[in-house]
mmCIF file of C-alpha atoms and ligand atoms in Angstrom:
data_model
loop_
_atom_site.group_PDB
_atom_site.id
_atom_site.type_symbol
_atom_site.label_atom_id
_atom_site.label_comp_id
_atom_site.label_asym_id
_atom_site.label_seq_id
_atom_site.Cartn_x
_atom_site.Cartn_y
_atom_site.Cartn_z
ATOM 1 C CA UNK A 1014 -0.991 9.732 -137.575
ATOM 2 C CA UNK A 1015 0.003 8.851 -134.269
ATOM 3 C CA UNK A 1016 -1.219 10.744 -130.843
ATOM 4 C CA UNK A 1017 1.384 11.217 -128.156
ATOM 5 C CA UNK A 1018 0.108 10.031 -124.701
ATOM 6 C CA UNK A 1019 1.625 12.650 -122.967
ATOM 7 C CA UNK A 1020 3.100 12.089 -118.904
ATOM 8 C CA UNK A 1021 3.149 15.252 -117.922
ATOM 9 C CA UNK A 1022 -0.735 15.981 -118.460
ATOM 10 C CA UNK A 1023 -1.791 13.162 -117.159
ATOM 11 C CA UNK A 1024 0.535 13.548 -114.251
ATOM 12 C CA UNK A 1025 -0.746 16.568 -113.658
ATOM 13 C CA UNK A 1026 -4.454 15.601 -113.276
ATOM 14 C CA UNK A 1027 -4.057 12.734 -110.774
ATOM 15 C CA UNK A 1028 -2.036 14.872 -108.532
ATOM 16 C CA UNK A 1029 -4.648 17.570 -108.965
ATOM 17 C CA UNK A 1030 -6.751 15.338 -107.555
ATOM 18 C CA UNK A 1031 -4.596 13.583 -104.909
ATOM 19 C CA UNK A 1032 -3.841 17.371 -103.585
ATOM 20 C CA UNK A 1033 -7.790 18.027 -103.689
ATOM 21 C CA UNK A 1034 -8.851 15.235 -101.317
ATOM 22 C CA UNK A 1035 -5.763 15.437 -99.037
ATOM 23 C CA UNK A 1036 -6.924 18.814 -98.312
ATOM 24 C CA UNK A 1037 -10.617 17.155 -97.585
ATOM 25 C CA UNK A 1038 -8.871 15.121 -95.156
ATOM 26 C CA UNK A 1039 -7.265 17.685 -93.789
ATOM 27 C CA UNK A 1040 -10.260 19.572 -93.485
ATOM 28 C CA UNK A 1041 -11.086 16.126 -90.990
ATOM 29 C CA UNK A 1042 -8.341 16.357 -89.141
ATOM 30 C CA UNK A 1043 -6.399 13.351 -91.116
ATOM 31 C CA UNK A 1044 -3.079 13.908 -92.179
ATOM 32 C CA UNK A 1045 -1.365 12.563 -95.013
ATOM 33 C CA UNK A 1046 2.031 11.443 -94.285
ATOM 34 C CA UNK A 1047 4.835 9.231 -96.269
ATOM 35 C CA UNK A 1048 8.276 7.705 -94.965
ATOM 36 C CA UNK A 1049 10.950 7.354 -97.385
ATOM 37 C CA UNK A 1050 13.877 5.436 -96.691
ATOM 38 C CA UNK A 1051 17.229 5.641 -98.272
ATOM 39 C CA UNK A 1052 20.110 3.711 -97.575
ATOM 40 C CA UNK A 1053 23.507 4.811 -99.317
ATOM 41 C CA UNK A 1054 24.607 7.520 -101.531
ATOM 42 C CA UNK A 1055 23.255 5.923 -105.055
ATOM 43 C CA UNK A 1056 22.952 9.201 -106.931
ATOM 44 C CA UNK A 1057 20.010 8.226 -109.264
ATOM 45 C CA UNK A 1058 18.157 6.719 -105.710
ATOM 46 C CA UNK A 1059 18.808 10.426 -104.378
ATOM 47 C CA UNK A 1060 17.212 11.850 -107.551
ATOM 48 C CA UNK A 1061 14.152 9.847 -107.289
ATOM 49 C CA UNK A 1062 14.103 10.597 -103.395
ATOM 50 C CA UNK A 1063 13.896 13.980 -103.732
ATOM 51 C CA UNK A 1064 11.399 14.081 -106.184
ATOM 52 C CA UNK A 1065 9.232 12.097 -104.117
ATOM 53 C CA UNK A 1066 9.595 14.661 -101.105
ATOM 54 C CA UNK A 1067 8.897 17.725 -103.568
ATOM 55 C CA UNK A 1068 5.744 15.694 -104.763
ATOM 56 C CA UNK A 1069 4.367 15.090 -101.456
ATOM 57 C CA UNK A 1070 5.093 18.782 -100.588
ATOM 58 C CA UNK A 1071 3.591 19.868 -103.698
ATOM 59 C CA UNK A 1072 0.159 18.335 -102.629
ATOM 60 C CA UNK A 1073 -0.074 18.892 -98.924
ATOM 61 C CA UNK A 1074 1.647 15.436 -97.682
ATOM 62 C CA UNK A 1075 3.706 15.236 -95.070
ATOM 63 C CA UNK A 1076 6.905 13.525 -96.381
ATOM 64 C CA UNK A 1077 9.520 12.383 -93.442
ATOM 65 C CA UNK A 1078 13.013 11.333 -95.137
ATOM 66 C CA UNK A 1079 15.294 8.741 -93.956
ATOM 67 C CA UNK A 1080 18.855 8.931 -95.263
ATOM 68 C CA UNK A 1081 21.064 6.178 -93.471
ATOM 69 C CA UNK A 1082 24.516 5.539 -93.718
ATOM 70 C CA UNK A 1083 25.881 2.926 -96.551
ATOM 71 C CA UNK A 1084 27.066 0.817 -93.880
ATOM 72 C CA UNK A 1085 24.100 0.404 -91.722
ATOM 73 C CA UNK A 1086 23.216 -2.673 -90.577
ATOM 74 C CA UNK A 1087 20.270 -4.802 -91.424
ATOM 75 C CA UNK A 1088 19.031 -4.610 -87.662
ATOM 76 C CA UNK A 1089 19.142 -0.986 -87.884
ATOM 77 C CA UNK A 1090 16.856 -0.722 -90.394
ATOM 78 C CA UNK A 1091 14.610 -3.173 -89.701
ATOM 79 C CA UNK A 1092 14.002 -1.278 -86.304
ATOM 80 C CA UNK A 1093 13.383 1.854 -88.086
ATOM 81 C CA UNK A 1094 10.841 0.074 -90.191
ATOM 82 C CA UNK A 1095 9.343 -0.959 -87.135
ATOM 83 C CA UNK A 1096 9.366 1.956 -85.525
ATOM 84 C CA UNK A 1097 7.403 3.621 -88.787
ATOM 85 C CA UNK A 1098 4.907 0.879 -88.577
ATOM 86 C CA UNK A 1099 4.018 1.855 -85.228
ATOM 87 C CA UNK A 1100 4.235 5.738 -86.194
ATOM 88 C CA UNK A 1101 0.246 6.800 -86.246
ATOM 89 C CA UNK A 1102 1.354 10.350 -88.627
ATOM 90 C CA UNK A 1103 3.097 7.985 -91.185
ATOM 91 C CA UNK A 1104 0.681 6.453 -93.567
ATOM 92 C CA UNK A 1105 2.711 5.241 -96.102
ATOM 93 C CA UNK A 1106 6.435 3.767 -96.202
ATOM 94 C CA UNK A 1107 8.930 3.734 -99.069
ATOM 95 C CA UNK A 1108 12.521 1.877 -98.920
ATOM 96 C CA UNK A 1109 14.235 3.305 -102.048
ATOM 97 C CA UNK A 1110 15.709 0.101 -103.552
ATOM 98 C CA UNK A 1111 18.312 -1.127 -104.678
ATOM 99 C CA UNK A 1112 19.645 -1.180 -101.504
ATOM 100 C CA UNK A 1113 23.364 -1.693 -100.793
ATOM 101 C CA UNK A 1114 24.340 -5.316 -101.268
ATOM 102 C CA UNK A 1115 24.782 -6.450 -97.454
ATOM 103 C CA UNK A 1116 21.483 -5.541 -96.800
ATOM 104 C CA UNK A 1117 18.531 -8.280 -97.513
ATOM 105 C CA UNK A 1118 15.903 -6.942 -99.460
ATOM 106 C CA UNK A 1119 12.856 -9.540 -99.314
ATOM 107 C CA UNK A 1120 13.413 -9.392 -95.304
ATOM 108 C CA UNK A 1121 13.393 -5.154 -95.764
ATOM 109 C CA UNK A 1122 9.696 -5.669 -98.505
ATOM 110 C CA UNK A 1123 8.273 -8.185 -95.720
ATOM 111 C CA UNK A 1124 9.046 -5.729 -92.518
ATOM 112 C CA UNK A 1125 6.457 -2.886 -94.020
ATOM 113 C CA UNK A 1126 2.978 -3.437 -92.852
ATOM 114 C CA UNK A 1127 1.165 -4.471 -96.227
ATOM 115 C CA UNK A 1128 -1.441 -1.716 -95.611
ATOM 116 C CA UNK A 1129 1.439 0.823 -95.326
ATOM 117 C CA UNK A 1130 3.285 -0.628 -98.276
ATOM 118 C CA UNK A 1131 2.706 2.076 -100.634
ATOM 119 C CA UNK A 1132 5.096 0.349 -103.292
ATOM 120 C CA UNK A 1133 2.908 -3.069 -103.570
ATOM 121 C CA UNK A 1134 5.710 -5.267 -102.961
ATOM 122 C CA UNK A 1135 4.652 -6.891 -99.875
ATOM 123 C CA UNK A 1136 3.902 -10.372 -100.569
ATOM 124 C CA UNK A 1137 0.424 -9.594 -99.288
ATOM 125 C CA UNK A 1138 -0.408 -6.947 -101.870
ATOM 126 C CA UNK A 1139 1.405 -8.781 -104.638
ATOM 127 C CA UNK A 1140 -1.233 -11.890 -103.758
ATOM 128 C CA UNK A 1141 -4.073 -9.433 -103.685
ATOM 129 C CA UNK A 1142 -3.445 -8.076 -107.177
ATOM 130 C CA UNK A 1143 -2.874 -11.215 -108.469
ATOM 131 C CA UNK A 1144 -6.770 -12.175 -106.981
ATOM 132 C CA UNK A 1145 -7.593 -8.967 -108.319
ATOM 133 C CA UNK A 1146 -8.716 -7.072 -104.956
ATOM 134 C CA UNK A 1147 -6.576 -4.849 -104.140
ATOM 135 C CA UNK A 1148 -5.417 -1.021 -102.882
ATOM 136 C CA UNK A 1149 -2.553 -1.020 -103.842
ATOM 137 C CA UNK A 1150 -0.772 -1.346 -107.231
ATOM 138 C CA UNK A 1151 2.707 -0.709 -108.142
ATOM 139 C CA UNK A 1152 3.395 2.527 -109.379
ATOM 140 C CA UNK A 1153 4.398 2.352 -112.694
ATOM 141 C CA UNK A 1154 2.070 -0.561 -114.329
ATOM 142 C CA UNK A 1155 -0.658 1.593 -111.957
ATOM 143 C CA UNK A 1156 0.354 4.800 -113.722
ATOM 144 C CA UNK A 1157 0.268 3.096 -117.809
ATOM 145 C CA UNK A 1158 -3.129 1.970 -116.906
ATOM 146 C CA UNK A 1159 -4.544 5.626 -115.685
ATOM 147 C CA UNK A 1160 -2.700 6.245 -118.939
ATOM 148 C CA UNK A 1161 -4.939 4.094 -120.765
ATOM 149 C CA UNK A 1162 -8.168 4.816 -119.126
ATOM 150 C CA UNK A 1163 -6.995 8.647 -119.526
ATOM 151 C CA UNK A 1164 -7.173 8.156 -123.435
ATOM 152 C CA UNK A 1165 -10.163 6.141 -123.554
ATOM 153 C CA UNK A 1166 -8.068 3.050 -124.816
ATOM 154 C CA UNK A 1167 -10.225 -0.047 -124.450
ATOM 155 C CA UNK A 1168 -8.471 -3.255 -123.306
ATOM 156 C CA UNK A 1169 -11.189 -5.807 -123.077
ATOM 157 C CA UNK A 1170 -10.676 -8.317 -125.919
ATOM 158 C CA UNK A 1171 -7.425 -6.834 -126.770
ATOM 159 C CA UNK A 1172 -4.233 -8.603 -127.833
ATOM 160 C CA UNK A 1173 -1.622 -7.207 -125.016
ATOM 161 C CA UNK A 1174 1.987 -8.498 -125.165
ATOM 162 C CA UNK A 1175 4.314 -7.046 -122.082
ATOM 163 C CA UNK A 1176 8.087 -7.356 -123.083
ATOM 164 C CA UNK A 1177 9.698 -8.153 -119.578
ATOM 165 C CA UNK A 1178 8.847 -10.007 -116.568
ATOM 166 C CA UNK A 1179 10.300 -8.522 -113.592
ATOM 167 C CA UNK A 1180 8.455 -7.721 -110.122
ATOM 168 C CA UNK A 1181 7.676 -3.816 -110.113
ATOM 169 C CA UNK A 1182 7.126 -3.731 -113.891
ATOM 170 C CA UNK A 1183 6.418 -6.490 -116.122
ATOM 171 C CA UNK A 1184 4.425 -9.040 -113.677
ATOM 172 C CA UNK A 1185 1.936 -6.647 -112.183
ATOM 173 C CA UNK A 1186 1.515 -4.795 -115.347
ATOM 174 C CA UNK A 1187 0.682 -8.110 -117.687
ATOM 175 C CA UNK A 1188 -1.792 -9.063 -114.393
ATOM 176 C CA UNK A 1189 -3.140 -5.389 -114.627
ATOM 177 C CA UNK A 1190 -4.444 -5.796 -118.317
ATOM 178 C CA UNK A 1191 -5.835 -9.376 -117.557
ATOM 179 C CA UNK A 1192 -7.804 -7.719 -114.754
ATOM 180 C CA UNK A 1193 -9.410 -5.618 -117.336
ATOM 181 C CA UNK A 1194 -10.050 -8.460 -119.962
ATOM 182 C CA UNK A 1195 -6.745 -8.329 -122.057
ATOM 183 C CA UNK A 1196 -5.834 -11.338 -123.539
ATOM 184 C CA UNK A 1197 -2.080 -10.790 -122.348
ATOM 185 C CA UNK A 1198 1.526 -12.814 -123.375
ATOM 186 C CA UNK A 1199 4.378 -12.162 -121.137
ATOM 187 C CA UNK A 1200 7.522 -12.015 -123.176
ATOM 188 C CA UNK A 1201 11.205 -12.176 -121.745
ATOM 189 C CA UNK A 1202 15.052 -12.718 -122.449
ATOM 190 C CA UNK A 1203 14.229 -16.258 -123.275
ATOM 191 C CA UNK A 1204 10.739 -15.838 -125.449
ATOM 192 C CA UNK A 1205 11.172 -17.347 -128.901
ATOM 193 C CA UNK A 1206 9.567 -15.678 -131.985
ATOM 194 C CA UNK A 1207 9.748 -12.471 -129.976
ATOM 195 C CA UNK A 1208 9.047 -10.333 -133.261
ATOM 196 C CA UNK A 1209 6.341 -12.572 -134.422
ATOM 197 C CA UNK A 1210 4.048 -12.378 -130.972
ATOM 198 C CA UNK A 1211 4.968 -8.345 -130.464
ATOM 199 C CA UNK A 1212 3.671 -7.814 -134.260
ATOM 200 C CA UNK A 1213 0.166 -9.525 -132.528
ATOM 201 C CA UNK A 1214 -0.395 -6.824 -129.942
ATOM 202 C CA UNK A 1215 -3.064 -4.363 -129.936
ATOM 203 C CA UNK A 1216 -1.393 -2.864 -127.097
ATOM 204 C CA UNK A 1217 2.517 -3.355 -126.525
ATOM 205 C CA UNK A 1218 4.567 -2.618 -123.482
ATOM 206 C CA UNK A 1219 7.834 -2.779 -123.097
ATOM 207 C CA UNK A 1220 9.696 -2.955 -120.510
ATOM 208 C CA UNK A 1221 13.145 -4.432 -120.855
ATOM 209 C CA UNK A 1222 15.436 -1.675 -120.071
ATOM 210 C CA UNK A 1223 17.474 -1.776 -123.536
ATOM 211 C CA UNK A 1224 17.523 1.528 -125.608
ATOM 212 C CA UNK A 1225 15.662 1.595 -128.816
ATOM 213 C CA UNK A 1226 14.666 -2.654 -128.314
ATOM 214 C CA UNK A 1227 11.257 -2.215 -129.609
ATOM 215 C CA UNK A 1228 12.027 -1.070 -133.681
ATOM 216 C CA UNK A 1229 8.855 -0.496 -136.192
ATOM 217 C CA UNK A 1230 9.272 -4.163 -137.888
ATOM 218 C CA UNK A 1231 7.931 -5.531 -134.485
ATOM 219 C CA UNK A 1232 4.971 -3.301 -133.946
ATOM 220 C CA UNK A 1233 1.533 -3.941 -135.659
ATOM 221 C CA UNK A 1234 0.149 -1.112 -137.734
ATOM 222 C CA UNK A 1235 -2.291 0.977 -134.723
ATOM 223 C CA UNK A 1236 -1.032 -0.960 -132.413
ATOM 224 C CA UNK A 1237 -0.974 1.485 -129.143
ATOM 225 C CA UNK A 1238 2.450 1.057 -127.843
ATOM 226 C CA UNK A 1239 3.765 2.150 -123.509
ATOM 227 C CA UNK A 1240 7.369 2.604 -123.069
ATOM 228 C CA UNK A 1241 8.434 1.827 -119.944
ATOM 229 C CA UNK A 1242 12.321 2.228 -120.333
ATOM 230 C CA UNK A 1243 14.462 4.487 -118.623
ATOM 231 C CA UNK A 1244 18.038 4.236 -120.169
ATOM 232 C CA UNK A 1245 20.734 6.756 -119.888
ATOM 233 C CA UNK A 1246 22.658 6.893 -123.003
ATOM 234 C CA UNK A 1247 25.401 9.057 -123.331
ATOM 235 C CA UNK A 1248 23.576 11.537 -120.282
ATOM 236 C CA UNK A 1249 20.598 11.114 -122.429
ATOM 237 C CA UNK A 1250 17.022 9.179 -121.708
ATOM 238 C CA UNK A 1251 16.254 6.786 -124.227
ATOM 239 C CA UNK A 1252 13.349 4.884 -124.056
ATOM 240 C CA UNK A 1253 13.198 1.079 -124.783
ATOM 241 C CA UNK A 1254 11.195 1.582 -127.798
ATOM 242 C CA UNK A 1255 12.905 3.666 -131.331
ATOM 243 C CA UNK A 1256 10.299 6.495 -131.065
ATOM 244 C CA UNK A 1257 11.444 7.733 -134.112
ATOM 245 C CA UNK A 1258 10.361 4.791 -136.464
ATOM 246 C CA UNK A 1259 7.725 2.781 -134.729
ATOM 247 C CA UNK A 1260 5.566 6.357 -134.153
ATOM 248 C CA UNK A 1261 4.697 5.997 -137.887
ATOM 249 C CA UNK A 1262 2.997 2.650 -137.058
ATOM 250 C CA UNK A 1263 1.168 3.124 -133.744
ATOM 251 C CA UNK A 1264 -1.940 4.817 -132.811
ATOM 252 C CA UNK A 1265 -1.179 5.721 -129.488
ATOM 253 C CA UNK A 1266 2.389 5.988 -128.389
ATOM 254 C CA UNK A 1267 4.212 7.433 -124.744
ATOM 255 C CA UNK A 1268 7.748 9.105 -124.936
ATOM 256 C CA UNK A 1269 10.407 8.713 -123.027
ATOM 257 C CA UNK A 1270 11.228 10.819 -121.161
ATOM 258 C CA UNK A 1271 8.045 12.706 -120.424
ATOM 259 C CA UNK A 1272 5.560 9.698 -120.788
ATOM 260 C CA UNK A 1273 5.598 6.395 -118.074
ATOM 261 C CA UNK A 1274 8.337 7.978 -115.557
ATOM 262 C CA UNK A 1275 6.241 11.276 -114.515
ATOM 263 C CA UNK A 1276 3.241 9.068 -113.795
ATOM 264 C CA UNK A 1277 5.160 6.527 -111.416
ATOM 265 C CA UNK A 1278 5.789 9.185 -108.908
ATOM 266 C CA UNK A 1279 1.980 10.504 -109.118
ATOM 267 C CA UNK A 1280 1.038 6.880 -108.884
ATOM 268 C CA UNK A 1281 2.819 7.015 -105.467
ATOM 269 C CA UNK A 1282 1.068 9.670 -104.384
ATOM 270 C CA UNK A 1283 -2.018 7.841 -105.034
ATOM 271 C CA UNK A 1284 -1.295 5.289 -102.950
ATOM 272 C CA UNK A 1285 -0.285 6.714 -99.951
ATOM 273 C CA UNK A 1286 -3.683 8.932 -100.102
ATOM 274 C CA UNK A 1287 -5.305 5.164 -100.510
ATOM 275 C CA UNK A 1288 -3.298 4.511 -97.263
ATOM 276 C CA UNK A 1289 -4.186 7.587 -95.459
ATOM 277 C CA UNK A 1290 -8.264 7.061 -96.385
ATOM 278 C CA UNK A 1291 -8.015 3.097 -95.662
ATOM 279 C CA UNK A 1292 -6.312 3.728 -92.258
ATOM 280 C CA UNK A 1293 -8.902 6.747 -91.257
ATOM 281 C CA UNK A 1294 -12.037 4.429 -92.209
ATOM 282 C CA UNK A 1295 -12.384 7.034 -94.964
ATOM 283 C CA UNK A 1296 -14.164 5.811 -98.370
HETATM 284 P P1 NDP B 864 14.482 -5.799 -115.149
HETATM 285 O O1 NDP B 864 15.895 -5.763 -115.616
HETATM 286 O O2 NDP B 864 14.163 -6.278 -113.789
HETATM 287 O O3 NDP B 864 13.632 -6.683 -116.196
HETATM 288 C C1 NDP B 864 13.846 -6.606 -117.563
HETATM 289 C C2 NDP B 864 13.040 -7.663 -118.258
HETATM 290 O O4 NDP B 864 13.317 -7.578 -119.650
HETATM 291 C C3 NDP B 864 13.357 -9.081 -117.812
HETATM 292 O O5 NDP B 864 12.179 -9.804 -117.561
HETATM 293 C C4 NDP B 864 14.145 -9.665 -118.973
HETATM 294 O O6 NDP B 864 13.931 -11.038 -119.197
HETATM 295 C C5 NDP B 864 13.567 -8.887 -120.142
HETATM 296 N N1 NDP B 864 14.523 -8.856 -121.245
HETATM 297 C C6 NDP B 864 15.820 -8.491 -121.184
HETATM 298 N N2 NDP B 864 16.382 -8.656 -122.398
HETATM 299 C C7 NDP B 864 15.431 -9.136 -123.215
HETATM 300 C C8 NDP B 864 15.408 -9.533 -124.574
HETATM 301 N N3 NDP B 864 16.499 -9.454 -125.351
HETATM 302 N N4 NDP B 864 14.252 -9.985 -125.090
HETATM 303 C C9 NDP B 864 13.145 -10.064 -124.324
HETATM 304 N N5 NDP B 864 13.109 -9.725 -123.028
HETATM 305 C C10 NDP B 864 14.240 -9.264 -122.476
HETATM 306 O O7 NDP B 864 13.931 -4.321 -115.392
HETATM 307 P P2 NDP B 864 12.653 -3.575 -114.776
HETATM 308 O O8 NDP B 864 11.418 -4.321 -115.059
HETATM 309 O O9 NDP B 864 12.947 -3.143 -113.400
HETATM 310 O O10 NDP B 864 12.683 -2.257 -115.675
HETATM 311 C C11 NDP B 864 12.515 -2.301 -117.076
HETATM 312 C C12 NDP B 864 12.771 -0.931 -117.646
HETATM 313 O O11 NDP B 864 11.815 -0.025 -117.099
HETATM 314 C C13 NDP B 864 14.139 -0.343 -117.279
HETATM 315 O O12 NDP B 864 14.584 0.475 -118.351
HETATM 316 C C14 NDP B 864 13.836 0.536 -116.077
HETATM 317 O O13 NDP B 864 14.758 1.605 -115.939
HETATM 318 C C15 NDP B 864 12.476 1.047 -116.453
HETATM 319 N N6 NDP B 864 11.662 1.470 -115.325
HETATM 320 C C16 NDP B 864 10.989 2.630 -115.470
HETATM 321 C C17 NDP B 864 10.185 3.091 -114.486
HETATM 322 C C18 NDP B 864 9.437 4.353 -114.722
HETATM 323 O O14 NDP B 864 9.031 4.998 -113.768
HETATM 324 N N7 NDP B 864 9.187 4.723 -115.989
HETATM 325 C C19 NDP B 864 10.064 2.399 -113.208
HETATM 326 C C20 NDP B 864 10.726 1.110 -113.174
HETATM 327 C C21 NDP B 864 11.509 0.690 -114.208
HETATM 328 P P3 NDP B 864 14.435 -12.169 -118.136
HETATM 329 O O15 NDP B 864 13.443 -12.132 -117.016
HETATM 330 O O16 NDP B 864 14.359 -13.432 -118.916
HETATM 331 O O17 NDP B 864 15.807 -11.775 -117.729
#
C-alpha cells in the first residue's frame, strides 16, 4: 500500500513558517520584498505570475510586478534589472522565463545580483550548490527534497535515478540527493537501458515532461517515486509518471497535480525570506 506525499500539506507548512518569521522581521523593521518580471503575454507565465504575487501577499511579502511589453528591448530590461539590484525594499528578483525569443536569457540570469537571485540560476549559485554551500536552491528540486525530509525518507546510501537533465530541474535535483549521500544516475533522451537503471532506484524522479513516461514495469517494488511533470493533456495535468499503475509498486508516491508544483512556489518563498535574512545580517 502506497502513501501519497501530498503538495498541498506540505505546502502549507513551509509557508506557515515563511509567513511566521517574515512577521519577526517585520517586528525588526525588515521588510520582505520580491520583484517579478514578466516580459510578454505567455498565458501559462501570467498564471504562474500571479500566483507568485498572491503567495507573497498571502505571507506578508511585499511583491512588486513587472509586466513589460513583448517587444521590449534587451537594454530595457537589463536597466530595470539594474535598477532592482540597486532597490534596498526588493530582496529578491524573479524574471519569469521563457522569455520572448529576441531577448537573451543567460545575459537576463547573469544581470541579477546572485544574492538576490531567488531562482538559483545565477552562475554563482549554480557553482555554490554544486560545492554544496549554498542559500539558495532552485525551487522545485528544493521543494521534492523538503518533500522528502517532510516524510522522513532517508537518502543516504540510497539508489536515486533522476530521469532528465535540464538546468532548473534535473541537474540541481540529482546534485541535491548527492549532497545528502544518494548514490545518484542522471538519465536523459539519450540514456541506454533506461528501464533497466530506473528498475534500480530506491528513489525515482522524473522529470522529462512526457505524460504517463514513467509506467509500473520501470519502477522497483517500494521504490519511492517524485513526479515532477507538468503536462497539459487535453486541458488536463498529467504527470510524467502513470499514477494509476506504478502506485501499486511504490512506497511513497507524489501526484500530479497537487504534489511537486504547489511546493515550487513555497520553495520561492523560502528563498526570498533567505534573501531578506542574508541581506539584514539576520541568522
Ligand atoms: P526539459 O525539457 O528542459 O528537460 C527534459 C529532460 O528530459 C531532458 O534532459 C531530456 O533529455 C529528458 N528526456 C526527454 N525525453 C526523454 C526520454 N525519452 N528518455 C529519457 N529522458 C528524456 O524540461 P524541464 O526539466 O524544464 O521540466 C521537466 C518537466 O517538469 C516538465 O513537464 C515541466 O513542465 C515540469 N516542471 C515542473 C515544475 C513544477 O513546479 N512541478 C517546475 C519545472 C518544470 P535531453 O537532455 O537528452 O534532451
Amino acid at each position: 500500500m502506497y502513501k501519497l506525499i501530498d503538495g498541498k500539506v506540505i505546502s502549507a507548512a513551509v509557508k506557515e513558517r515563511v509567513k511566521a518569521e517574515v512577521a519577526t522581521l517585520k517586528e525588526q523593521g525588515i521588510t520582505t520584498g520580491l520583484a517579478v518580471i514578466i516580459v510578454g503575454e505567455d498565458p501559462a507565465s501570467k498564471v504562474y505570475v500571479n500566483n507568485k504575487k498572491k503567495a507573497c501577499e498571502a505571507l506578508g511579502i511585499i511583491s512588486e510586478e513587472y509586466a513589460l511589453l513583448e517587444t521590449t528591448t534587451q537594454e530595457e530590461l537589463l536597466s530595470l534589472i539594474d535598477t532592482l539590484n540597486k532597490k534596498e525594499s526588493i530582496n529578491g528578483i524573479l524574471c519569469q522565463l521563457p522569455l520572448p525569443k529576441h531577448l537573451d536569457e543567460t545575459a537576463v540570469i547573469n544581470a541579477i545580483l546572485p544574492e538576490k537571485d531567488v531562482d538559483a540560476f545565477h552562475p554563482i549559485n549554480v557553482g555554490k550548490i554544486m560545492q554544496g554551500d549554498f542559500d539558495f536552491v532552485p525551487c522545485t528540486p528544493a521543494g521534492v527534497m523538503e518533500m522528502l525530509a517532510f516524510e522522513g525518507i532517508e537518502i543516504a546510501g540510497k539508489t536515486c535515478v533522476v530521469i532528465g537533465r535540464s538546468n532548473i530541474v534535473g541537474k540541481p535535483m540529482a546534485m541535491l540527493l548527492l549532497h545528502k549521500n544518494g548514490t545518484v544516475t542522471i538519465c536523459h533522451s539519450r540514456t541506454k537501458n533506461l528501464k533497466e537503471v530506473c528498475q534500480n532506484a530506491d528513489i525515482l524522479v522524473a522529470a522529462v515532461g512526457r505524460p504517463n513516461f514513467v509506467t509500473a514495469d520501470m519502477v522497483k517494488e517500494g521504490a519511492v517515486v517524485i513526479d515532477v511533470g507538468i503536462n497539459r493533456v487535453d486541458g488536463k495535468l498529467i504527470g510524467d509518471v502513470n499514477f494509476g499503475e506504478v502506485c501499486e509498486k511504490a512506497s511513497y508516491i507524489t501526484p500530479v497535480p497537487g504534489g511537486v508544483g504547489p511546493m515550487t512556489i513555497a520553495m520561492l518563498m523560502q528563498n526570498t525570506l533567505t534573501a531578506a535574512k542574508k541581506q539584514n545580517k539576520v541568522n
